Coordinates of C-alpha atoms in Angstrom, one line a residue:
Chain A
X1 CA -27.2 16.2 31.7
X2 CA -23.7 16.3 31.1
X3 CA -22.9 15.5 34.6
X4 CA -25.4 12.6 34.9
X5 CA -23.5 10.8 31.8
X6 CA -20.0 11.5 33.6
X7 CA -21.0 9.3 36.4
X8 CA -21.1 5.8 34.7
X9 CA -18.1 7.2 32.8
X10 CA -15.9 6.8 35.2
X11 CA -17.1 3.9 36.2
X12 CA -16.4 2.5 33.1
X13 CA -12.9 2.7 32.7
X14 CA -10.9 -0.6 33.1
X15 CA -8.6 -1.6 35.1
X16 CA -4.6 -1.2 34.0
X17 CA -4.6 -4.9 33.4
X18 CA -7.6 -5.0 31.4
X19 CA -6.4 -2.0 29.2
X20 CA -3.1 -3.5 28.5
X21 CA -4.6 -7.1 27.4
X22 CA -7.0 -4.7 24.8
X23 CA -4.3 -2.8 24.1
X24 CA -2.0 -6.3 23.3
X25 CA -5.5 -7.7 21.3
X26 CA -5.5 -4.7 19.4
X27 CA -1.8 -4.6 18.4
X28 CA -2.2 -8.0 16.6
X29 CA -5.7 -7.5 15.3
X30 CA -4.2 -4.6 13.4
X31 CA -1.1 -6.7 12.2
X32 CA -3.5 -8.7 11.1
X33 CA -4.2 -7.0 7.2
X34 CA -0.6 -6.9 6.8
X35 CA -0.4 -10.9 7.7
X36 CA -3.1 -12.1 5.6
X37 CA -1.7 -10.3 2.7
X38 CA 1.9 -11.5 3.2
X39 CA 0.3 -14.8 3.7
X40 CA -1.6 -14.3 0.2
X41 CA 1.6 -13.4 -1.6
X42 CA 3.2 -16.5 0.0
X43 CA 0.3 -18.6 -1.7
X44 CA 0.7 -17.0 -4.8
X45 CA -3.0 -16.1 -4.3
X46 CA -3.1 -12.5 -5.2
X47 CA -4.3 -13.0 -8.5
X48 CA -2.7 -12.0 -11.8
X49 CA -1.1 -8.7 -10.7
X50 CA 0.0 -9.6 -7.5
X51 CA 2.0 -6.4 -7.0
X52 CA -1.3 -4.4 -7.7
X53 CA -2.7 -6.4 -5.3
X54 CA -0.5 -5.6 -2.5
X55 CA -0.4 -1.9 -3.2
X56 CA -3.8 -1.2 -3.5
X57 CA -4.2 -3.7 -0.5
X58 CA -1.7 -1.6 1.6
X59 CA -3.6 1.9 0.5
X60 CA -6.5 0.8 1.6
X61 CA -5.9 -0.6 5.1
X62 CA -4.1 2.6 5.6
X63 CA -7.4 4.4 4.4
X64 CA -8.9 2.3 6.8
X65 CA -7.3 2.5 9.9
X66 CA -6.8 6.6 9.3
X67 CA -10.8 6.3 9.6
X68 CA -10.7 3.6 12.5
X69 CA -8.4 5.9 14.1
X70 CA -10.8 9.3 13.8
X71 CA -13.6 7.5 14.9
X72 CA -12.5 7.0 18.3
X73 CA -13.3 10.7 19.4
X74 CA -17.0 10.5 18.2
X75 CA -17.3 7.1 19.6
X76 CA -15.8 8.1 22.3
X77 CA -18.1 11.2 22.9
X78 CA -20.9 9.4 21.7
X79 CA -20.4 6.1 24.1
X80 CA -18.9 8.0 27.5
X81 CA -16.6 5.0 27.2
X82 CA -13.3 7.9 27.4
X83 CA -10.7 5.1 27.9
X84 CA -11.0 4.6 24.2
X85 CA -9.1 7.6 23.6
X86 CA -6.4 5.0 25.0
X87 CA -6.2 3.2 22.1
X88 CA -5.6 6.0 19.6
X89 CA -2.4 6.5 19.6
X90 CA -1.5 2.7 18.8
X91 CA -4.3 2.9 15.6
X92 CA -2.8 6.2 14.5
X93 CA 0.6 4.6 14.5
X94 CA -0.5 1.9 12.5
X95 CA -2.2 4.2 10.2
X96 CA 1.6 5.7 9.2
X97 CA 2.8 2.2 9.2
X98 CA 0.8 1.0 6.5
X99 CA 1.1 4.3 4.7
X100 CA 4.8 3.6 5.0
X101 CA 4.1 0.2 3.5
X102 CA 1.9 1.9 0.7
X103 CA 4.8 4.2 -0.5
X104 CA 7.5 1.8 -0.1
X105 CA 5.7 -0.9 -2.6
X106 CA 5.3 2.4 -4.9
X107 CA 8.8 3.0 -4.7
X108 CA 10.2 -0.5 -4.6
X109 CA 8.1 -2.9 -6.8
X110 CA 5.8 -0.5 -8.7
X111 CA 8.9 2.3 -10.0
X112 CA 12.1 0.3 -8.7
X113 CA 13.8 3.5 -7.3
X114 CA 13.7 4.9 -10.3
X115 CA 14.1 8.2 -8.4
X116 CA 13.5 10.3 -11.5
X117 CA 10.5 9.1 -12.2
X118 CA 9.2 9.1 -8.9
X119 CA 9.8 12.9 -8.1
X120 CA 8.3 13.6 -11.6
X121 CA 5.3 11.2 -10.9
X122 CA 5.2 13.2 -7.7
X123 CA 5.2 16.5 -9.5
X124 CA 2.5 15.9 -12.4
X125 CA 0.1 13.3 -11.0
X126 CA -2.4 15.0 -9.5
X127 CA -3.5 11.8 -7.0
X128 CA 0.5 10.9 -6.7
X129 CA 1.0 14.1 -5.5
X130 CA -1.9 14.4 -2.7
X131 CA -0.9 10.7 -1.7
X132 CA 2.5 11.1 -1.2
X133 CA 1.5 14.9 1.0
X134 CA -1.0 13.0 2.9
X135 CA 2.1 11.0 3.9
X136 CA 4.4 14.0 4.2
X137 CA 2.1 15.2 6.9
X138 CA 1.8 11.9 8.8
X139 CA 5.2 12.0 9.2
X140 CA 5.2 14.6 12.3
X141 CA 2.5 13.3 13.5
X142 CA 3.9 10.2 14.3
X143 CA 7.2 11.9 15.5
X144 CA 5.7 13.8 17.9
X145 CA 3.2 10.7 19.3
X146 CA 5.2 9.9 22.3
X147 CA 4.7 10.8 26.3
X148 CA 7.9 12.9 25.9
X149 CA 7.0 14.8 22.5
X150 CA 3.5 15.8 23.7
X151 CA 4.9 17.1 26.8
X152 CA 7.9 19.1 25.0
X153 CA 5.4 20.3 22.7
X154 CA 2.4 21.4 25.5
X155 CA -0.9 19.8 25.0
X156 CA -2.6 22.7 23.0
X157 CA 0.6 22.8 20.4
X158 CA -0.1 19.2 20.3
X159 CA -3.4 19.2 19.3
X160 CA -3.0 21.9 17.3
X161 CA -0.7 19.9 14.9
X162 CA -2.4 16.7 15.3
X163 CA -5.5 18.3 13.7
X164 CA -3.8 18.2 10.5
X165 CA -5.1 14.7 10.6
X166 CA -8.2 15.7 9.2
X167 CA -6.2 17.4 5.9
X168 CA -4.7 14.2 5.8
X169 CA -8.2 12.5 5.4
X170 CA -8.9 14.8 3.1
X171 CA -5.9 13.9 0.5
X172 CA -5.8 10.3 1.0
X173 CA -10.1 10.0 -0.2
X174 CA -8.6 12.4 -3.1
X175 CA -5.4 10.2 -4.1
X176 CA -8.3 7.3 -3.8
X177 CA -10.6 9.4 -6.1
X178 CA -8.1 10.2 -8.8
X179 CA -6.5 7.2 -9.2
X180 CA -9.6 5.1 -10.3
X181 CA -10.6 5.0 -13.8
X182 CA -14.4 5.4 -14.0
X183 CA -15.9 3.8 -11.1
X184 CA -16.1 6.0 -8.1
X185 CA -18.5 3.8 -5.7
X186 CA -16.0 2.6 -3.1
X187 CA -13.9 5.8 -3.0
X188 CA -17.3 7.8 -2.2
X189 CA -17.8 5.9 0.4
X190 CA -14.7 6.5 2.0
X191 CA -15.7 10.0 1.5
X192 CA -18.9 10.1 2.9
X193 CA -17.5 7.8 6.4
X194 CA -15.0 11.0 6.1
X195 CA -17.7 13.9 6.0
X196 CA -19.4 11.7 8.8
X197 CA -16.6 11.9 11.0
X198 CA -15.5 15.2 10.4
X199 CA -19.0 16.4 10.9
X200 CA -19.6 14.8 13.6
X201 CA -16.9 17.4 14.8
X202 CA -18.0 20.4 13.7
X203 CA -21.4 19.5 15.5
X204 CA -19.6 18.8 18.6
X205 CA -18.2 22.4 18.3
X206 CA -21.0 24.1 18.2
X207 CA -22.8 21.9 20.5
X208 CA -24.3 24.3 23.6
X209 CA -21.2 24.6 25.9
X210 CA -21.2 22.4 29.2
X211 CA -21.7 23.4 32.3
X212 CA -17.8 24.6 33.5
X213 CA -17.1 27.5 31.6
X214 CA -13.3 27.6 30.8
X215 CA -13.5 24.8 29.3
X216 CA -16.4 25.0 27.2
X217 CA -14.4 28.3 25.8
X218 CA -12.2 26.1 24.1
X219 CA -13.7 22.8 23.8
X220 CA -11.7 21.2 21.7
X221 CA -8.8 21.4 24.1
X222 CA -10.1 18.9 26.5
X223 CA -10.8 17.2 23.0
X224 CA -7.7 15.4 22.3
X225 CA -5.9 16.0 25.9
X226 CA -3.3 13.4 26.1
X227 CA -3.4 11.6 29.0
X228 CA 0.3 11.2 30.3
X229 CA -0.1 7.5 31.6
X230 CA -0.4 6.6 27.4
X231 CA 1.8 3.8 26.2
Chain B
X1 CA -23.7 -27.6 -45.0
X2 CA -21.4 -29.5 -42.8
X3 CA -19.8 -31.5 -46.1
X4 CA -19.7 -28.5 -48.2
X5 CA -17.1 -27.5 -45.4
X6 CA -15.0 -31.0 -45.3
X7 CA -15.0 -30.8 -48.9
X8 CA -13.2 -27.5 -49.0
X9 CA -11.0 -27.9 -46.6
X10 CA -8.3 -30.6 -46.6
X11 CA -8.5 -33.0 -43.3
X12 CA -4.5 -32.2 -42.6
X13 CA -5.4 -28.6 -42.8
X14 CA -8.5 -28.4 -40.7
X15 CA -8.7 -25.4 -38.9
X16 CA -10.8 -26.2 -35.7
X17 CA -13.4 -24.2 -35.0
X18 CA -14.8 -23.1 -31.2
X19 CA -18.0 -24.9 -31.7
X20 CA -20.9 -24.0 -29.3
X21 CA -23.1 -25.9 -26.8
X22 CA -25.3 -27.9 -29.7
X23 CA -24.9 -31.6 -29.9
X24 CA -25.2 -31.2 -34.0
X25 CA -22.0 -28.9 -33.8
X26 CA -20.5 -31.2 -31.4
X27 CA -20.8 -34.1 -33.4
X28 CA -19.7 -32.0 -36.4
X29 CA -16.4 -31.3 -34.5
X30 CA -15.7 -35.0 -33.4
X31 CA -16.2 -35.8 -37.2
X32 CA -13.6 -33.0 -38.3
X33 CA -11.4 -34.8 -35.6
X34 CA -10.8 -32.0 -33.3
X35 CA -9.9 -33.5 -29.7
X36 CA -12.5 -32.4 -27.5
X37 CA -10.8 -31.8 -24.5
X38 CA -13.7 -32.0 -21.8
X39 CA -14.4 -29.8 -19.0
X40 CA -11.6 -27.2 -19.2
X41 CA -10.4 -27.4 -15.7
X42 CA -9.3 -23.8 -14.8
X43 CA -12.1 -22.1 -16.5
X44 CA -14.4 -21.2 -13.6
X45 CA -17.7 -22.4 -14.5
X46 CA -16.5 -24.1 -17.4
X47 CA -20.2 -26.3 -17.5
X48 CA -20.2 -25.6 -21.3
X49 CA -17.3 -27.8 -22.3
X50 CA -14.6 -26.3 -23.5
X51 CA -13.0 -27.7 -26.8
X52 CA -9.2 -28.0 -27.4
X53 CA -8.6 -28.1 -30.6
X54 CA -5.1 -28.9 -33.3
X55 CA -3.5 -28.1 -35.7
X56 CA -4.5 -24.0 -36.2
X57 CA -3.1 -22.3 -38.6
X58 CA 0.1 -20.2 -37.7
X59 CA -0.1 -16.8 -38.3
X60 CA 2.6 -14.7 -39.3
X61 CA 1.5 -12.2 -36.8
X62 CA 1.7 -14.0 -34.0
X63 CA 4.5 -13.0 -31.7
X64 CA 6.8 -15.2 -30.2
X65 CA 6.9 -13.9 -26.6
X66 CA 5.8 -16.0 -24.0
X67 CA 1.8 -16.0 -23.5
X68 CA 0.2 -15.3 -20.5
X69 CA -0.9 -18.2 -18.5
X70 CA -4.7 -19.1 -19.0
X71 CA -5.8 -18.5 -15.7
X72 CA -4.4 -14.7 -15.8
X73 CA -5.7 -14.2 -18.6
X74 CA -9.6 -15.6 -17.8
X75 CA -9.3 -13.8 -13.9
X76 CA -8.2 -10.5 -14.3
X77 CA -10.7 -9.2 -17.3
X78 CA -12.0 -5.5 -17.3
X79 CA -15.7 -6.0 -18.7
X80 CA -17.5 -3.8 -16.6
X81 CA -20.8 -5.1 -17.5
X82 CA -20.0 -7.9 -15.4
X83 CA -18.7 -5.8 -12.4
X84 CA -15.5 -3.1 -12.1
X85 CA -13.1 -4.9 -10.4
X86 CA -10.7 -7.4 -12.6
X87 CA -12.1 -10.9 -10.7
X88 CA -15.5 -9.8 -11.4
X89 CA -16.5 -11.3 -14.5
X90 CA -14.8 -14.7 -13.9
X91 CA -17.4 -14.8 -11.5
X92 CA -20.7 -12.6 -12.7
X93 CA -20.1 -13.7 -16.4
X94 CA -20.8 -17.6 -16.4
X95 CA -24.7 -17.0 -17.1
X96 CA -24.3 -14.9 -19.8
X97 CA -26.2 -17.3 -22.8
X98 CA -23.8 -17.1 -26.1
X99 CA -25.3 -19.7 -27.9
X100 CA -27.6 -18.7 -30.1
X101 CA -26.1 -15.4 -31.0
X102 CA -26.2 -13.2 -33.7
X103 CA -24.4 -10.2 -35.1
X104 CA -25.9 -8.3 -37.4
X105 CA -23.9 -5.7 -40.0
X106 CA -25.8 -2.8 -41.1
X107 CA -25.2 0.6 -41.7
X108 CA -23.9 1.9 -45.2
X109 CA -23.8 -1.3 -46.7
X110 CA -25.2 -2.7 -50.2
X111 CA -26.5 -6.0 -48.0
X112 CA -27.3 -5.8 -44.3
X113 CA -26.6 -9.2 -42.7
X114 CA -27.2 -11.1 -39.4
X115 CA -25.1 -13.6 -38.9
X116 CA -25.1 -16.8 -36.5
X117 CA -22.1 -18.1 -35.3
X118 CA -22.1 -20.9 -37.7
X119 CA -22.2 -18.5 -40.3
X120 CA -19.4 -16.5 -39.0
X121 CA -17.1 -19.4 -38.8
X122 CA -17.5 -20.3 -42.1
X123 CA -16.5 -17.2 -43.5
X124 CA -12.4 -17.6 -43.0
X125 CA -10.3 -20.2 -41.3
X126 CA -9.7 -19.8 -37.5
X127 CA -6.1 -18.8 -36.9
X128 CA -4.3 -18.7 -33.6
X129 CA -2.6 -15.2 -33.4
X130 CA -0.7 -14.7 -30.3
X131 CA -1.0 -11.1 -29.6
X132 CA 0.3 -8.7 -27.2
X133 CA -2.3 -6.6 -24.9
X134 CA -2.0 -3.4 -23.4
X135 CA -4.4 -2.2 -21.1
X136 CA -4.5 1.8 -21.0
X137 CA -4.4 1.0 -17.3
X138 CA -0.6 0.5 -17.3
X139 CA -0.2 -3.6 -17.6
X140 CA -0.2 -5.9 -20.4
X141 CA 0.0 -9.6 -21.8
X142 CA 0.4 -11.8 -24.3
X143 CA -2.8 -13.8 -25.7
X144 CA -3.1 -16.6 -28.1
X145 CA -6.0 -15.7 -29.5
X146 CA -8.2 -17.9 -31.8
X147 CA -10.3 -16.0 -34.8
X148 CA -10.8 -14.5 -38.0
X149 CA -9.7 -11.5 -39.8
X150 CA -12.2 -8.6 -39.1
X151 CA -11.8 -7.7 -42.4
X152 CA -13.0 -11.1 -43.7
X153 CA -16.3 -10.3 -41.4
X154 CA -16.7 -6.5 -43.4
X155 CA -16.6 -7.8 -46.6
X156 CA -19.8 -10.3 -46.6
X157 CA -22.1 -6.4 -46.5
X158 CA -20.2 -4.5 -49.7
X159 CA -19.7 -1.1 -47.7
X160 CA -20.9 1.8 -49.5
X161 CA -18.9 4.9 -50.2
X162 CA -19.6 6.9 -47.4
X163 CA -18.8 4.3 -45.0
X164 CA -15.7 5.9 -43.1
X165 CA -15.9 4.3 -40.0
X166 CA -17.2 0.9 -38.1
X167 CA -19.1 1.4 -34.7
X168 CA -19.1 -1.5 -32.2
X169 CA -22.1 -2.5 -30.0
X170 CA -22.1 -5.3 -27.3
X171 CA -25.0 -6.8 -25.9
X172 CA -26.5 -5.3 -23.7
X173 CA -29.1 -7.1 -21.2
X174 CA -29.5 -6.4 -17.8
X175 CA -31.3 -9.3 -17.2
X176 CA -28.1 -11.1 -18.2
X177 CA -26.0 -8.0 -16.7
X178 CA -27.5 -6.6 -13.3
X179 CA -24.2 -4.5 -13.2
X180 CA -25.2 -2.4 -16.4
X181 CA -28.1 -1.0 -14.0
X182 CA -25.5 1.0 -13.0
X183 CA -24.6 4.1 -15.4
X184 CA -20.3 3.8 -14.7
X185 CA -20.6 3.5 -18.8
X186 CA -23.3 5.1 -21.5
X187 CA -24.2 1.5 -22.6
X188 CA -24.7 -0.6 -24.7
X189 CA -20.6 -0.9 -24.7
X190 CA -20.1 0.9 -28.0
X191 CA -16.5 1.2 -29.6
X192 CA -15.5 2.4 -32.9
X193 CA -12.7 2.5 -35.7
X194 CA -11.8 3.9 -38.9
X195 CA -12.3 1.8 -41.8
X196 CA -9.4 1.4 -43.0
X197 CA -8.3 0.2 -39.1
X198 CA -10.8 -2.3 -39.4
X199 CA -9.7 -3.8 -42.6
X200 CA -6.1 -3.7 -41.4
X201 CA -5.0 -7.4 -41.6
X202 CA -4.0 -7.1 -37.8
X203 CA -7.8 -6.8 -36.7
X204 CA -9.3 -9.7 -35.1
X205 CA -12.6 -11.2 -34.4
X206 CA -12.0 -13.2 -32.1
X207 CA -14.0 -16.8 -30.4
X208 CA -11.1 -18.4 -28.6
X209 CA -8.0 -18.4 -26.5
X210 CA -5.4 -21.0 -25.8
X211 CA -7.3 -23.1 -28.2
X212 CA -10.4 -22.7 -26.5
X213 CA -13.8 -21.2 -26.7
X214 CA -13.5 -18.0 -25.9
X215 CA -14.6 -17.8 -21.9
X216 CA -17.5 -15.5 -21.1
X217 CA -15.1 -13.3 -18.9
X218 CA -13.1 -12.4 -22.2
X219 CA -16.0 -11.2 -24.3
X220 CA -17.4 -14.8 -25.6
X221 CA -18.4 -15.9 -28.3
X222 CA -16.9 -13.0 -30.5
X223 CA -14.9 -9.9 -29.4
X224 CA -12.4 -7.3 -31.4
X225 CA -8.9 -7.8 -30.6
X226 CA -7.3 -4.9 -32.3
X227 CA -3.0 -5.0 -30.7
X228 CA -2.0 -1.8 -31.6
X229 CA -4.5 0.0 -29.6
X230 CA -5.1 0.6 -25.6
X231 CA -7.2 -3.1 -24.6
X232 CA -10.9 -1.5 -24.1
X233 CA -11.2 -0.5 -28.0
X234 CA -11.7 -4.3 -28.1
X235 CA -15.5 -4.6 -27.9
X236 CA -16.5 -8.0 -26.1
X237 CA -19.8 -9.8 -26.9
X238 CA -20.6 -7.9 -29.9
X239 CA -24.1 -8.1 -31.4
X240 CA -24.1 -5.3 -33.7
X241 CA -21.4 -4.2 -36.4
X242 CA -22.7 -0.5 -38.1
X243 CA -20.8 1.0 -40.7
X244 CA -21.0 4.7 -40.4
X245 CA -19.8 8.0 -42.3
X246 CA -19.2 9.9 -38.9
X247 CA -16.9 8.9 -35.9
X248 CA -18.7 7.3 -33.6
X249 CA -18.8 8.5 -29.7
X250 CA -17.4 5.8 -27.8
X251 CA -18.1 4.5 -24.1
X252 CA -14.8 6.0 -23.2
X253 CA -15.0 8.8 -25.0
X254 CA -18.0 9.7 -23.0
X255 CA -17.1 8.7 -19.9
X256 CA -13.6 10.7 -20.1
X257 CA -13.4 12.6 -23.4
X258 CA -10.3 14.3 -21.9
X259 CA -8.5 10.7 -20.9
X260 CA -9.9 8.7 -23.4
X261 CA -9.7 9.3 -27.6
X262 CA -11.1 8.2 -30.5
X263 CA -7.7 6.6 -31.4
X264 CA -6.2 5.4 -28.5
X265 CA -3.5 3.7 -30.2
X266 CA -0.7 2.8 -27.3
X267 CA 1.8 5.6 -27.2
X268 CA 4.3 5.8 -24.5
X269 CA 4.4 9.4 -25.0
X270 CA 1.1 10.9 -24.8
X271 CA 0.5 9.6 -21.3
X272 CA -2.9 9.5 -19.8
X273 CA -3.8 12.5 -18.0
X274 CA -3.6 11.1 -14.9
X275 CA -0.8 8.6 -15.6
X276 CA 2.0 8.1 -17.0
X277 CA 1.9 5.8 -20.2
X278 CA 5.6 5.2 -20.4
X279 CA 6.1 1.9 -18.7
X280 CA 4.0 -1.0 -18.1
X281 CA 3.9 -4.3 -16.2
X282 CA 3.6 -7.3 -18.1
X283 CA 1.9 -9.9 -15.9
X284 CA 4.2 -12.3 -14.5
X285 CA 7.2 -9.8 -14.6
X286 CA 8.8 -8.0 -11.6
X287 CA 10.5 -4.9 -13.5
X288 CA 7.9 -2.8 -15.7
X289 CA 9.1 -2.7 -19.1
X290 CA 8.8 0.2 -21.5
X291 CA 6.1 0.8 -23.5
X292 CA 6.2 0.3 -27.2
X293 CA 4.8 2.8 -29.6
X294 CA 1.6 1.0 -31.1
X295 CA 2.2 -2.0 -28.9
X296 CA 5.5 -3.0 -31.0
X297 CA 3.2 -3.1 -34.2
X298 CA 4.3 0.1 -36.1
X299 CA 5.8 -2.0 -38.6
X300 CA 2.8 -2.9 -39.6
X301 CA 0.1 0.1 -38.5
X302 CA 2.6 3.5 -38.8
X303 CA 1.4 4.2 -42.1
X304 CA -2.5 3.9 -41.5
X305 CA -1.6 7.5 -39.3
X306 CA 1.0 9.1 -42.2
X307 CA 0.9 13.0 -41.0
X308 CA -2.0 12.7 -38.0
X309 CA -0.9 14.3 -35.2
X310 CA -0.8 12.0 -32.6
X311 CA -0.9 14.3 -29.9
X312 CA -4.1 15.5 -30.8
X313 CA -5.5 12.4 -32.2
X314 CA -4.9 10.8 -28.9

């Protein structure tokens, strides 16, 4: 079975030209959040707490393109369409750069580098806290996303590290959890598109392994294998 | 009825009153020579006409900080039977029938009343009382409200002497409400406050804003206003006023009991449990400002706590 799906896999995969228009559509559709909010600010059309508006705007395009970004493996695994894989790189890297966006409206417009009150915020708010280590441990990540950082590192160190990304899911539904007062409805889902993708996963895992058996051993290695030609 | 109330009042000194969708109170407005102002314009779904109306009655409460614009004000409301999020019930509120309403008083009281909202206007002189509001979520404004003293409103049912506190109910009608179908709150919306809170000159029923009818999205036609405390203990759309001799559970109360107290007066240093209380943005400011301890009105509200500990009695 698994060697009947390969076969239309590889025919699948587009052509270098092809790739790079996606990859070129997909750069600006993911600017695009970031646009129409600058654009709304610009209109003076964010409402009566505008700097709300853009924080929690920012917070959650990062949620969302942290879970755009680990859906590509199951859809991926789910479609045969492997070229997708491709594209993660550029999604993850937008993931930090909104989170970056995120902290710096916390620290700019919402606290004013008021440095004091930041590190205590940090210290004794629970969902500050998990936030601002959800963005702690994105930082690495995106050090280490280039050609020449995954080879230094070796793919399996890679991957390795790159699976904190799933912690980092983790605290950024939490700091989402915490910070709303009573309603829960959108930050549940969020968790539950989470537990999806993460269990998708773990079923993947413990799937039955395929048919060549060094790699089945350790599946998750040909999981995330970076392909060298990425940019 | 309507000349008994020209004849008390002197034409220079007429209060206006937010009159409500019948063409008998209309008519009894244009005779008082209140400007009716039309359609208000910003109001979203303003199809009941919204009233303007002169020469209110300054109040020595009133601050003099700048108010709020309107459309802040009606756009970014937390009445959660109308949805969670703040443009919500500018939106899912226009339905909502407020005319006729009724409010009863019962309880420990020597003479249970119900109350229309003629009734209720006649019972004190609208005043404009420009107040400051701070949410417990961290922002605030400033709102020139229209109403009556609370207090005016308690006295009409002669309290009995076990009365100690005064619980709070708002409507309550999923048919009007298909948002209360969800359980984010215990309703009906239920708030409470000690007696001698509610009879604290600074308590306000109010049934406008900016000279207005109160809009739907701000608790229309009568809500609490009371500016020393956190902006949920102010009930919107209240239909029922108990007087009890125990503290009442609020909606918050159940919803949080750690994060949300009885009191809830605005203290900068008993900070929410999740955040910090110390600061707040006023809308329509860049730089958060510092919170005041109860709201800047300790002048006025200090002594009604003499030796509570504040801490405690969050």
């Amino acid at each position: 079975m698994a060697s009947a799906q390969h076969m239309p896999r590889r025919a699948a995969v587009p052509s270098a030209t092809t790739l790079r228009a996606i990859k070129c559509l997909l750069f600006v559709a993911c600017a695009v959040p970031l646009a129409h909010l600058a654009w709304a600010a610009w209109q003076d059309d964010l409402g009566a707490n505008p700097i709300e508006a853009i924080t929690r705007g920012l917070g959650t395009w990062t949620l969302n393109f942290l879970l755009i970004t680990l859906t590509v493996t199951p859809l991926r695994k789910l479609t045969g369409l492997d070229w997708l894989v491709r594209l993660r790189r550029m999604l993850g890297l937008y993931t930090f750069f909104y989170a970056c966006l995120h902290l710096m409206t916390y620290v700019w417009l919402d606290q004013f580098f008021d440095w004091s009150a930041i590190v205590h915020d940090i210290a004794k708010r629970p969902f500050i806290t998990v936030g601002f280590a959800a963005w702690l441990l994105l930082l690495p990540l995106a050090v280490t996303s280039t050609n020449a950082m995954m080879r230094w590192l070796g793919g399996r160190r890679w991957q390795r590290l790159h699976r904190s990304v799933y912690a980092i899911g983790v605290l950024a539904v939490l700091h989402y959890w915490w910070l709303v007062k009573k309603d829960v409805t959108l930050p549940l889902v969020y968790a539950l598109v989470l537990a999806l993708l993460l269990a998708l996963r773990a079923v993947r895992r413990r799937a039955p392994p395929p048919a060549s058996g060094k790699l089945a051993a350790r599946p998750a290695a040909t999981f995330v294998k970076p392909a060298p030609d990425q940019a | 009825m309507n000349t008994r109330i020209a004849d008390r009042i002197p034409a220079t000194e007429i209060t206006p009153r937010p009159l409500y969708e019948s063409r008998r109170d209309f008519l009894r407005v244009a005779s008082l020579g209140c400007i009716a102002a039309g359609i208000g314009a910003l109001a979203p779904g303003a199809a009941w006409a919204a009233q303007k109306f002169a020469n209110l009655a300054h109040s020595p409460y009133s601050t003099d900080e700048k108010p709020t614009p309107y459309k802040d004000v009606t756009t970014y409301n937390n009445f959660y039977e109308f949805g969670t999020d703040k443009r919500d019930p500018a939106h899912n509120a226009q339905a909502l029938r407020v005319q006729p309403w009724t409010v009863t008083l019962d309880g420990l009281v020597a003479r249970p009343r119900t109350l229309d909202l003629d009734a209720l206007l006649r019972l004190a002189p609208l005043e404009e009382r420009i107040y400051r509001m701070r949410c417990v979520e961290g922002w605030s404004m400033v709102v020139p409200w229209l109403g009556i003293p609370l207090a005016a409103l308690l006295k009409q049912v002669e309290p009995l002497g076990n009365a100690k506190y005064i619980e709070f109910q708002s409507l309550h009608d999923t048919a009007q409400m298909p948002e209360t179908r969800s359980r984010v709150l215990d309703w009906p919306y239920t708030e409470g406050l000690r007696l001698d809170e509610a009879m604290h000159p600074l308590s306000l029923i109010a049934l406008g804003l900016y000279g207005e009818q109160l809009p739907r999205q701000n608790g229309a036609p009568l809500r609490l206003v009371v500016p020393w405390k956190y902006g949920f203990k102010g009930a919107k759309s209240i239909v029922r006023i108990r007087f009890v001799e125990r503290q009442p559970d609020t909606s918050w109360m159940r919803a949080g009991p750690s994060e949300y107290g009885f009191y809830s007066n605005v203290n900068p240093s008993v900070d929410h449990p999740r955040w910090s209380q110390a600061t707040e943005r006023r809308l329509g400011e860049f730089l958060k400002r510092k919170t005041l301890m109860f709201n800047g009105y300790g002048e006025q509200v200090a002594g009604l706590y003499t030796g509570m500990d504040l801490r405690r009695n969050f």
